[in-house]
Short mmCIF file of C-alpha atoms in Angstrom, two decimals:
data_model
loop_
_atom_site.label_atom_id
_atom_site.label_comp_id
_atom_site.label_asym_id
_atom_site.label_seq_id
_atom_site.Cartn_x
_atom_site.Cartn_y
_atom_site.Cartn_z
CA UNK A 1 13.20 10.25 10.59
CA UNK A 2 13.22 13.37 8.39
CA UNK A 3 15.00 15.09 5.76
CA UNK A 4 18.88 16.81 6.71
CA UNK A 5 19.42 19.74 3.45
CA UNK A 6 17.05 17.69 1.17
CA UNK A 7 18.35 14.19 2.21
CA UNK A 8 16.82 11.53 4.21
CA UNK A 9 19.62 9.09 5.14
CA UNK A 10 19.65 6.05 6.66
CA UNK A 11 20.75 2.41 7.46
CA UNK A 12 18.46 -0.51 7.76
CA UNK A 13 19.22 -4.00 8.41
CA UNK A 14 17.26 -7.46 7.22
CA UNK A 15 17.19 -9.31 9.95
CA UNK A 16 16.04 -12.30 11.77
CA UNK A 17 14.39 -12.51 15.13
CA UNK A 18 12.76 -15.32 17.02
CA UNK A 19 12.42 -17.40 13.45
CA UNK A 20 10.70 -14.06 11.90
CA UNK A 21 12.29 -11.98 9.66
CA UNK A 22 12.17 -7.92 10.15
CA UNK A 23 13.33 -4.78 9.50
CA UNK A 24 16.00 -3.27 11.84
CA UNK A 25 16.84 0.65 12.90
CA UNK A 26 19.42 1.91 15.43
CA UNK A 27 19.59 -0.88 16.75
CA UNK A 28 15.76 -1.66 17.17
CA UNK A 29 13.53 -3.69 15.29
CA UNK A 30 11.13 -1.52 14.07
CA UNK A 31 10.85 0.34 10.33
CA UNK A 32 10.37 3.89 10.79
CA UNK A 33 8.67 6.05 8.68
CA UNK A 34 10.00 8.13 6.45
CA UNK A 35 9.23 11.63 5.90
CA UNK A 36 10.34 13.17 2.50
CA UNK A 37 9.42 16.84 0.43
CA UNK A 38 9.47 17.14 -3.28
CA UNK A 39 12.99 17.33 -4.86
CA UNK A 40 13.84 15.43 -1.62
CA UNK A 41 16.64 12.14 -2.25
CA UNK A 42 16.61 8.77 0.20
CA UNK A 43 19.25 7.87 0.22
CA UNK A 44 19.09 4.11 2.04
CA UNK A 45 22.12 1.91 3.00
CA UNK A 46 20.12 -1.50 3.21
CA UNK A 47 22.27 -4.60 4.77
CA UNK A 48 20.97 -8.27 4.33
CA UNK A 49 21.76 -9.15 7.55
CA UNK A 50 19.54 -12.59 7.33
CA UNK A 51 20.63 -16.06 8.09
CA UNK A 52 22.08 -18.31 5.20
CA UNK A 53 20.07 -21.02 5.92
CA UNK A 54 16.59 -19.21 6.51
CA UNK A 55 14.53 -20.82 9.43
CA UNK A 56 11.16 -20.13 7.59
CA UNK A 57 9.20 -22.15 3.91
CA UNK A 58 8.49 -19.96 1.02
CA UNK A 59 5.39 -19.87 -1.32
CA UNK A 60 8.56 -21.18 -3.47
CA UNK A 61 10.92 -23.53 -1.86
CA UNK A 62 13.94 -23.27 -0.93
CA UNK A 63 13.83 -20.16 1.15
CA UNK A 64 17.11 -17.74 -0.19
CA UNK A 65 16.66 -15.13 2.06
CA UNK A 66 17.45 -12.73 -0.78
CA UNK A 67 15.79 -9.33 -0.23
CA UNK A 68 15.28 -5.74 -1.91
CA UNK A 69 13.20 -2.73 -1.64
CA UNK A 70 10.04 -1.29 -3.30
CA UNK A 71 9.05 1.83 -3.27
CA UNK A 72 5.13 1.50 -3.68
CA UNK A 73 3.61 4.05 -5.06
CA UNK A 74 6.53 6.89 -5.68
CA UNK A 75 6.84 8.64 -9.28
CA UNK A 76 10.34 7.24 -9.06
CA UNK A 77 12.51 5.76 -11.76
CA UNK A 78 12.72 1.73 -12.01
CA UNK A 79 16.08 1.86 -12.92
CA UNK A 80 18.70 0.96 -10.43
CA UNK A 81 19.79 2.45 -7.69
CA UNK A 82 16.55 3.72 -7.58
CA UNK A 83 13.04 1.77 -7.29
CA UNK A 84 14.64 -1.65 -8.91
CA UNK A 85 13.32 -4.52 -7.79
CA UNK A 86 14.77 -6.78 -10.61
CA UNK A 87 18.27 -5.97 -10.64
CA UNK A 88 18.95 -4.82 -7.38
CA UNK A 89 18.85 -7.67 -5.01
CA UNK A 90 20.99 -8.45 -1.51
CA UNK A 91 21.98 -11.93 -0.59
CA UNK A 92 22.85 -12.61 3.35
CA UNK A 93 25.41 -10.39 3.34
CA UNK A 94 25.27 -8.57 0.68
CA UNK A 95 24.72 -4.73 1.11
CA UNK A 96 22.30 -2.35 -1.20
CA UNK A 97 22.71 0.70 -1.88
CA UNK A 98 19.15 3.06 -2.48
CA UNK A 99 19.53 6.91 -3.69
CA UNK A 100 15.96 7.40 -4.86
CA UNK A 101 15.17 10.67 -6.29
CA UNK A 102 11.87 12.26 -5.03
CA UNK A 103 10.47 14.53 -8.26
CA UNK A 104 9.85 18.01 -7.69
CA UNK A 105 6.21 17.81 -8.71
CA UNK A 106 5.34 14.66 -6.74
CA UNK A 107 2.24 14.64 -5.28
CA UNK A 108 2.19 14.48 -1.63
CA UNK A 109 0.41 11.58 0.07
CA UNK A 110 0.98 8.07 1.96
CA UNK A 111 2.98 5.94 0.50
CA UNK A 112 5.27 2.76 1.71
CA UNK A 113 7.83 0.55 1.71
CA UNK A 114 8.68 -3.12 1.92
CA UNK A 115 10.15 -5.97 0.77
CA UNK A 116 10.05 -7.29 -3.15
CA UNK A 117 11.99 -10.64 -3.34
CA UNK A 118 10.13 -12.39 -6.12
CA UNK A 119 9.38 -15.82 -4.56
CA UNK A 120 10.09 -14.82 -1.12
CA UNK A 121 7.53 -11.66 -0.99
CA UNK A 122 4.75 -12.97 0.60
CA UNK A 123 6.92 -14.25 3.81
CA UNK A 124 8.99 -11.07 4.62
CA UNK A 125 5.42 -9.05 4.15
CA UNK A 126 3.76 -11.16 6.33
CA UNK A 127 6.38 -11.26 9.07
CA UNK A 128 6.46 -7.80 8.97
CA UNK A 129 8.67 -6.11 6.58
CA UNK A 130 7.57 -2.71 5.70
CA UNK A 131 7.43 1.07 6.38
CA UNK A 132 5.79 3.91 5.87
CA UNK A 133 6.46 6.46 3.85
CA UNK A 134 5.45 11.02 3.75
CA UNK A 135 5.61 12.83 1.30
CA UNK A 136 4.66 15.87 2.68
CA UNK A 137 2.82 18.95 1.40
CA UNK A 138 -0.77 17.65 1.99
CA UNK A 139 -2.10 20.41 3.59
CA UNK A 140 -1.67 22.38 0.26
CA UNK A 141 -4.09 20.72 -1.29
CA UNK A 142 -6.52 20.79 2.34
CA UNK A 143 -4.96 23.48 4.54
CA UNK A 144 -7.30 22.28 7.30
CA UNK A 145 -4.78 19.16 7.79
CA UNK A 146 -2.02 21.70 8.92
CA UNK A 147 -3.45 22.49 12.38
CA UNK A 148 -4.88 18.12 12.62
CA UNK A 149 -3.35 15.94 14.89
CA UNK A 150 -1.49 13.75 12.65
CA UNK A 151 -1.85 9.22 13.17
CA UNK A 152 0.43 7.35 10.51
CA UNK A 153 -1.64 4.07 10.93
CA UNK A 154 0.96 0.89 9.20
CA UNK A 155 -1.80 -2.59 9.47
CA UNK A 156 0.47 -5.14 8.96
CA UNK A 157 -1.74 -9.00 9.22
CA UNK A 158 0.11 -11.21 11.75
CA UNK A 159 -0.51 -14.64 10.96
CA UNK A 160 -2.37 -17.24 13.58
CA UNK A 161 -2.40 -20.86 11.92
CA UNK A 162 -0.29 -22.37 13.90
CA UNK A 163 -0.47 -19.84 16.99
CA UNK A 164 -0.96 -22.26 20.33
CA UNK A 165 -2.61 -18.75 21.52
CA UNK A 166 -4.90 -18.72 18.07
CA UNK A 167 -8.65 -19.10 19.68
CA UNK A 168 -7.10 -16.39 22.90
CA UNK A 169 -6.36 -13.47 20.01
CA UNK A 170 -8.97 -14.15 17.36
CA UNK A 171 -11.14 -13.31 21.11
CA UNK A 172 -9.55 -9.99 21.32
CA UNK A 173 -9.36 -8.75 18.34
CA UNK A 174 -13.87 -9.51 18.44
CA UNK A 175 -13.83 -12.21 15.50
CA UNK A 176 -17.80 -13.07 15.06
CA UNK A 177 -18.26 -16.97 15.03
CA UNK A 178 -19.76 -17.10 12.13
CA UNK A 179 -18.08 -16.99 8.96
CA UNK A 180 -17.38 -14.35 6.48
CA UNK A 181 -17.93 -14.67 3.46
CA UNK A 182 -18.45 -18.12 1.02
CA UNK A 183 -15.21 -19.33 2.35
CA UNK A 184 -15.55 -21.84 5.33
CA UNK A 185 -11.93 -21.85 6.31
CA UNK A 186 -11.16 -20.55 9.93
CA UNK A 187 -9.18 -17.38 10.05
CA UNK A 188 -5.43 -17.26 9.08
CA UNK A 189 -4.74 -13.97 10.16
CA UNK A 190 -5.44 -11.15 12.55
CA UNK A 191 -4.83 -7.26 12.05
CA UNK A 192 -1.91 -5.50 13.95
CA UNK A 193 -1.63 -1.40 13.90
CA UNK A 194 1.93 -0.58 14.26
CA UNK A 195 2.94 -3.23 15.53
CA UNK A 196 0.49 -3.61 18.76
CA UNK A 197 -2.66 -5.69 18.14
CA UNK A 198 -5.87 -4.12 18.89
CA UNK A 199 -4.33 -0.82 20.33
CA UNK A 200 -6.11 2.33 22.13
CA UNK A 201 -6.06 5.58 20.11
CA UNK A 202 -6.63 8.57 22.21
CA UNK A 203 -9.01 11.39 20.84
CA UNK A 204 -11.14 13.56 22.32
CA UNK A 205 -14.54 14.44 21.66
CA UNK A 206 -15.58 16.26 18.50
CA UNK A 207 -11.72 16.39 17.84
CA UNK A 208 -10.89 15.84 14.43
CA UNK A 209 -7.46 14.44 13.27
CA UNK A 210 -5.90 13.48 9.94
CA UNK A 211 -5.32 10.17 10.10
CA UNK A 212 -3.17 7.88 7.44
CA UNK A 213 -3.68 4.60 7.16
CA UNK A 214 -1.77 1.78 5.07
CA UNK A 215 -2.64 -1.89 4.50
CA UNK A 216 0.42 -3.16 4.43
CA UNK A 217 -0.68 -6.91 4.80
CA UNK A 218 0.52 -9.49 2.42
CA UNK A 219 -2.64 -10.35 1.25
CA UNK A 220 -5.83 -9.20 3.29
CA UNK A 221 -8.84 -6.29 2.69
CA UNK A 222 -9.62 -3.93 4.83
CA UNK A 223 -13.19 -2.71 5.15
CA UNK A 224 -12.64 0.24 7.16
CA UNK A 225 -15.32 1.67 9.38
CA UNK A 226 -15.08 4.00 12.45
CA UNK A 227 -18.34 2.54 14.77
CA UNK A 228 -21.37 5.49 14.48
CA UNK A 229 -18.41 8.61 12.45
CA UNK A 230 -17.17 8.83 8.79
CA UNK A 231 -14.04 9.24 6.80
CA UNK A 232 -13.44 12.51 5.23
CA UNK A 233 -11.36 11.14 2.78
CA UNK A 234 -8.47 13.68 1.14
CA UNK A 235 -6.44 10.67 -0.54
CA UNK A 236 -6.42 7.62 -1.92
CA UNK A 237 -3.22 5.59 -2.48
CA UNK A 238 -1.40 9.15 -2.18
CA UNK A 239 -2.91 10.76 -4.84
CA UNK A 240 -4.99 13.81 -3.44
CA UNK A 241 -8.35 14.11 -4.44
CA UNK A 242 -7.93 17.87 -5.59
CA UNK A 243 -5.20 17.18 -7.25
CA UNK A 244 -7.35 15.75 -10.39
CA UNK A 245 -10.55 17.79 -8.99
CA UNK A 246 -9.57 20.87 -7.39
CA UNK A 247 -13.62 21.77 -6.39
CA UNK A 248 -13.60 18.25 -4.82
CA UNK A 249 -11.05 17.71 -2.20
CA UNK A 250 -13.14 15.64 0.60
CA UNK A 251 -15.48 12.66 -0.52
CA UNK A 252 -16.93 11.28 2.75
CA UNK A 253 -18.06 8.07 3.45
CA UNK A 254 -19.02 5.20 6.80
CA UNK A 255 -16.65 2.82 5.65
CA UNK A 256 -14.37 2.10 2.76
CA UNK A 257 -12.74 -1.18 0.80
CA UNK A 258 -8.37 -0.89 0.79
CA UNK A 259 -6.88 -3.40 -0.97
CA UNK A 260 -3.62 -4.66 -0.51
CA UNK A 261 -1.38 -1.94 -0.67
CA UNK A 262 -4.16 0.36 -0.65
CA UNK A 263 -3.90 3.88 1.29
CA UNK A 264 -6.42 5.99 3.24
CA UNK A 265 -5.58 9.64 4.08
CA UNK A 266 -8.68 11.08 5.65
CA UNK A 267 -10.19 13.14 8.37
CA UNK A 268 -12.07 11.41 11.51
CA UNK A 269 -14.22 13.27 13.91
CA UNK A 270 -13.97 12.00 18.14
CA UNK A 271 -17.20 10.07 19.29
CA UNK A 272 -18.75 11.37 22.33
CA UNK A 273 -17.26 10.88 25.36
CA UNK A 274 -19.43 8.14 26.26
CA UNK A 275 -19.65 6.56 23.42
CA UNK A 276 -17.54 3.07 22.60
CA UNK A 277 -15.81 3.56 19.50
CA UNK A 278 -13.66 1.10 17.43
CA UNK A 279 -11.73 1.24 14.18
CA UNK A 280 -12.37 -1.47 12.65
CA UNK A 281 -12.18 -4.24 9.18
CA UNK A 282 -15.43 -5.66 7.94
CA UNK A 283 -16.38 -8.89 6.52
CA UNK A 284 -14.31 -9.23 3.07
CA UNK A 285 -16.05 -11.61 0.73
CA UNK A 286 -12.91 -12.74 -1.15
CA UNK A 287 -14.87 -15.14 -2.89
CA UNK A 288 -15.87 -19.01 -3.19
CA UNK A 289 -11.53 -20.14 -3.40
CA UNK A 290 -10.58 -16.78 -1.54
CA UNK A 291 -8.84 -16.28 1.60
CA UNK A 292 -10.55 -15.61 5.38
CA UNK A 293 -11.42 -12.15 5.30
CA UNK A 294 -13.32 -11.79 9.19
CA UNK A 295 -14.79 -8.73 10.63
CA UNK A 296 -12.34 -7.32 13.53
CA UNK A 297 -10.98 -4.41 16.33
CA UNK A 298 -8.06 -2.81 14.53
CA UNK A 299 -7.69 -0.47 17.96
CA UNK A 300 -10.36 0.96 20.77
CA UNK A 301 -10.77 4.94 20.46
CA UNK A 302 -10.59 6.84 23.49
CA UNK A 303 -10.31 9.85 25.25
CA UNK A 304 -6.51 11.27 25.87
CA UNK A 305 -5.59 10.11 29.01
CA UNK A 306 -4.30 13.40 30.15
CA UNK A 307 -6.86 15.41 29.53
CA UNK A 308 -4.91 17.49 27.31
CA UNK A 309 -5.53 16.98 22.83
CA UNK A 310 -3.96 14.03 21.62
CA UNK A 311 -1.34 13.30 23.67
CA UNK A 312 -0.02 11.23 21.75
CA UNK A 313 -0.48 12.23 17.83
CA UNK A 314 2.22 13.71 15.84
CA UNK A 315 1.33 17.42 14.97
CA UNK A 316 2.19 18.53 11.10
CA UNK A 317 4.57 21.23 11.10
CA UNK A 318 5.26 23.39 7.98
CA UNK A 319 7.70 22.36 5.80
CA UNK A 320 10.32 23.88 4.33
CA UNK A 321 8.58 23.00 0.67
CA UNK A 322 7.81 25.02 -2.63
CA UNK A 323 4.53 26.29 -2.30
CA UNK A 324 3.46 26.29 -5.39
CA UNK A 325 1.43 22.83 -6.11
CA UNK A 326 1.77 20.07 -8.28
CA UNK A 327 0.24 21.25 -11.48
CA UNK A 328 -2.18 18.87 -13.05
CA UNK A 329 -2.75 19.23 -17.27
CA UNK A 330 -5.96 17.27 -17.29
CA UNK A 331 -6.88 15.98 -20.63
CA UNK A 332 -10.51 14.30 -21.66
CA UNK A 333 -10.17 10.90 -20.61
CA UNK A 334 -14.28 9.83 -21.72
CA UNK A 335 -12.10 9.35 -25.35
CA UNK A 336 -9.70 6.56 -24.12
CA UNK A 337 -13.63 4.68 -22.26
CA UNK A 338 -14.99 4.32 -25.25
CA UNK A 339 -11.81 3.09 -27.14
CA UNK A 340 -11.09 -0.95 -27.07
CA UNK A 341 -8.17 -1.81 -24.25
CA UNK A 342 -4.79 -1.06 -25.68
CA UNK A 343 -3.88 -4.34 -23.27
CA UNK A 344 -5.62 -6.84 -21.59
CA UNK A 345 -4.28 -8.38 -18.09
CA UNK A 346 -6.09 -11.92 -17.30
CA UNK A 347 -5.17 -13.34 -14.17
CA UNK A 348 -6.08 -17.35 -14.22
CA UNK A 349 -5.08 -19.87 -12.15
CA UNK A 350 -5.05 -23.80 -10.78
CA UNK A 351 -3.28 -26.67 -8.75
CA UNK A 352 0.12 -25.55 -10.27
CA UNK A 353 0.12 -21.48 -9.68
CA UNK A 354 -0.80 -18.11 -10.97
CA UNK A 355 -0.82 -16.51 -13.97
CA UNK A 356 -1.03 -13.43 -16.14
CA UNK A 357 -1.83 -13.98 -19.75
CA UNK A 358 -1.18 -17.83 -19.49
CA UNK A 359 2.33 -17.31 -18.61
CA UNK A 360 3.87 -17.53 -14.99
CA UNK A 361 6.52 -14.71 -14.41
CA UNK A 362 9.98 -15.41 -15.15
CA UNK A 363 13.40 -13.33 -14.33
CA UNK A 364 14.80 -13.55 -17.67
CA UNK A 365 11.23 -13.87 -19.72
CA UNK A 366 11.14 -10.01 -22.06
CA UNK A 367 8.23 -7.65 -21.12
CA UNK A 368 4.66 -8.98 -21.76
CA UNK A 369 3.96 -5.56 -22.81
CA UNK A 370 5.21 -1.50 -23.73
CA UNK A 371 3.95 1.64 -23.08
CA UNK A 372 5.25 4.83 -24.64
CA UNK A 373 6.11 7.76 -21.82
CA UNK A 374 4.46 10.48 -22.49
CA UNK A 375 0.86 9.10 -23.51
CA UNK A 376 -2.40 7.52 -21.38
CA UNK A 377 -3.85 3.66 -21.81
CA UNK A 378 -6.56 1.78 -21.70
CA UNK A 379 -6.16 -1.11 -19.60
CA UNK A 380 -8.52 -3.67 -18.56
CA UNK A 381 -7.57 -6.15 -16.03
CA UNK A 382 -9.87 -9.36 -16.09
CA UNK A 383 -10.55 -12.19 -13.47
CA UNK A 384 -11.11 -15.26 -14.73
CA UNK A 385 -10.52 -16.80 -11.37
CA UNK A 386 -12.65 -17.41 -8.27
CA UNK A 387 -10.97 -15.32 -5.71
CA UNK A 388 -10.53 -11.27 -5.68
CA UNK A 389 -7.33 -9.99 -7.12
CA UNK A 390 -5.51 -6.74 -5.88
CA UNK A 391 -3.82 -5.73 -9.84
CA UNK A 392 -0.51 -3.17 -8.58
CA UNK A 393 1.35 -1.33 -11.26
CA UNK A 394 4.59 0.50 -10.30
CA UNK A 395 5.63 3.98 -10.96
CA UNK A 396 2.33 4.72 -11.89
CA UNK A 397 -1.36 5.89 -11.19
CA UNK A 398 -4.40 4.85 -13.40
CA UNK A 399 -7.71 6.18 -12.63
CA UNK A 400 -10.14 3.51 -11.91
CA UNK A 401 -13.75 3.83 -13.70
CA UNK A 402 -15.89 1.10 -14.55
CA UNK A 403 -15.77 -2.56 -12.67
CA UNK A 404 -17.61 -5.61 -14.78
CA UNK A 405 -18.30 -3.02 -17.78
CA UNK A 406 -20.41 -0.65 -15.50
CA UNK A 407 -18.64 2.88 -14.98
CA UNK A 408 -18.23 3.77 -10.92
CA UNK A 409 -20.32 6.03 -9.24
CA UNK A 410 -16.96 7.70 -7.85
CA UNK A 411 -14.41 6.82 -10.32
CA UNK A 412 -10.31 7.24 -8.16
CA UNK A 413 -6.63 7.61 -8.96
CA UNK A 414 -5.60 4.32 -7.42
CA UNK A 415 -2.14 2.33 -7.67
CA UNK A 416 -3.91 -0.54 -6.59
CA UNK A 417 -7.34 -1.88 -7.84
CA UNK A 418 -9.68 -4.79 -6.22
CA UNK A 419 -10.29 -6.87 -9.65
CA UNK A 420 -13.67 -8.60 -9.20
CA UNK A 421 -13.99 -12.71 -8.84
CA UNK A 422 -15.26 -13.67 -12.61
CA UNK A 423 -15.16 -10.01 -13.73
CA UNK A 424 -13.30 -6.88 -15.07
CA UNK A 425 -11.90 -3.91 -13.67
CA UNK A 426 -11.12 -0.65 -16.49
CA UNK A 427 -8.06 1.42 -15.42
CA UNK A 428 -6.72 4.43 -17.47
CA UNK A 429 -3.06 5.04 -16.94
CA UNK A 430 -1.20 7.94 -16.70
CA UNK A 431 2.46 7.49 -18.52
CA UNK A 432 3.06 11.11 -18.77
CA UNK A 433 5.72 11.47 -16.39
CA UNK A 434 9.45 10.95 -18.01
CA UNK A 435 10.47 9.61 -14.99
CA UNK A 436 9.18 6.06 -15.30
CA UNK A 437 11.06 5.74 -18.56
CA UNK A 438 13.15 1.96 -18.00
CA UNK A 439 11.64 -1.94 -16.60
CA UNK A 440 8.91 -2.50 -14.66
CA UNK A 441 6.75 -4.37 -13.13
CA UNK A 442 2.66 -4.87 -12.38
CA UNK A 443 1.01 -7.81 -10.36
CA UNK A 444 -1.65 -8.45 -8.54
CA UNK A 445 -1.00 -7.44 -4.73
CA UNK A 446 -1.88 -10.94 -2.56
CA UNK A 447 2.13 -11.82 -2.47
CA UNK A 448 1.26 -15.34 -2.05
CA UNK A 449 -0.30 -14.67 -6.14
CA UNK A 450 3.11 -12.60 -7.21
CA UNK A 451 5.60 -15.16 -5.73
CA UNK A 452 3.51 -17.95 -7.45
CA UNK A 453 3.66 -16.35 -10.51
CA UNK A 454 1.01 -13.57 -11.09
CA UNK A 455 3.28 -10.45 -11.92
CA UNK A 456 4.80 -9.64 -15.52
CA UNK A 457 7.35 -7.05 -17.59
CA UNK A 458 6.41 -3.42 -18.55
CA UNK A 459 8.94 -1.73 -20.67
CA UNK A 460 8.17 2.12 -20.25
CA UNK A 461 10.19 3.36 -23.23
#
C-alpha cells in the first residue's frame, strides 16, 4: 500500500474468522505492507468488526474485543489522532480515524503496526494482528539496496498448544527433540513467515537480496541464521547503522538475536545451487522461568523455479522523496554513560502478575516518570526475574551500550532491547525530537506480561 500525493489512505477492519482475530483489507484476511516516505501522512480508518462476545480468552478476562493500533518504532506524536494507544480505543462496532504524520526528517527503515489494547494485546498479536511499515529512503544510506531485490518478511508466532496436529507441525519446521535452554516445557508455538509455515524463498546462487524481517510474535525470540551464510546488517529496529555512524554503514554476523518487536534489515547472498540452506531461528534460552524458544526452520532457500533472478522478490524503485539525508547531529554520550541513571526501570513478577518498579499498569494512573523533550537520558533496566524480558519504549530510539554493567562490543540504536534475567541493560534515550511531546508508554514486549501489568506511562514534556 503506497502513498498517493504524499498520503497513504486505507481502511482496515478487525474481524474474527474461524475463532481467531485478524485484519481484513479489501475483503481479504491480510495485513497490507504500508509504504510511505518521510513527509507523508498515514490516514487509516480502523473499523472494529469483532463480535461483542469474544470466543477467545485473554490475559485478563473477560475479553472485551476492544482494539486500536500502535505504529511501532515511528518517531511520531503520541497524541490523537496519531500514535495514541491510551485514549484511542474502539469497542465492537466503533471506528477509529488515524492521521499519522511522518516527519520530513524521519529515518528510513522497517517499522510495523499492531494492536495495543491493554489486557488483550497478547491474544490479538498471537492471532496475527500485525503488519509491516516501510519508510522509504534506505538507498540514501546504502546505495546498493536500490539495485537489490527486496523481501519484506513478517514473522509471527502461531500457537500449537491445543492443536491436534502439533506433533506434525513441530516435525514440519524441524524442531529438535532435545529441549532448548532451562525449560522442560514442550514447544507452545511455531513461527510463520508472511502467514505461511516454512515457505520457500527464491534466491539465485550468489544473488544478493535485501531482506527486511520483523519479529511480530507476541512473546517469542528469534536468533536468526541462514545456514552457511552471513547477514550484512544495514539497519536494526528501523534505524540505519549509517545514520549514527556514516563511516560504518554495514555490520556482518552469522546470526542475530532479534527480540519480540525487533527488526533486522540486511543483505543476503544466495548459496551455491547444490546447497540445502534454510533461514532458521536457533535455540534461545529464555531462563528458568521463561517460555520454550526452540530451534526451528522458518523458510527454505531455493533457486528461482523460472530460471530468472528472484522471480518473487519486489525490486526497490526510485521514490520521489527529498534527496537530502536526515542529519544526525551527534553528541558525546560518553559523559552520560559515566553518570548515575536518570531513571531505573525494575522488572519483577510473582504469581499475581508483572510489575515495573513494584507497580502494575493502570489506565488512570499518573505517569511513572517524565522527561524533557530536547534532552538525552541515561536509563538502566534491571531484570529481577528468572526470565528474559524485552524492554520497549514508544516514540524514541536509544543507544543500548552495556549489559550487566559491561560495555557491549557493538552498541546499537534500538527501540527494543533484551534484558538478561537477573541482570541489567543500560541505554541512552534520544528525546530530542519535538514531535514526541505528550503521554507515552514503556513496557515489556512479551505482551502477556504487558497485559498483566508490566507497563508504565511516561510524559514527554
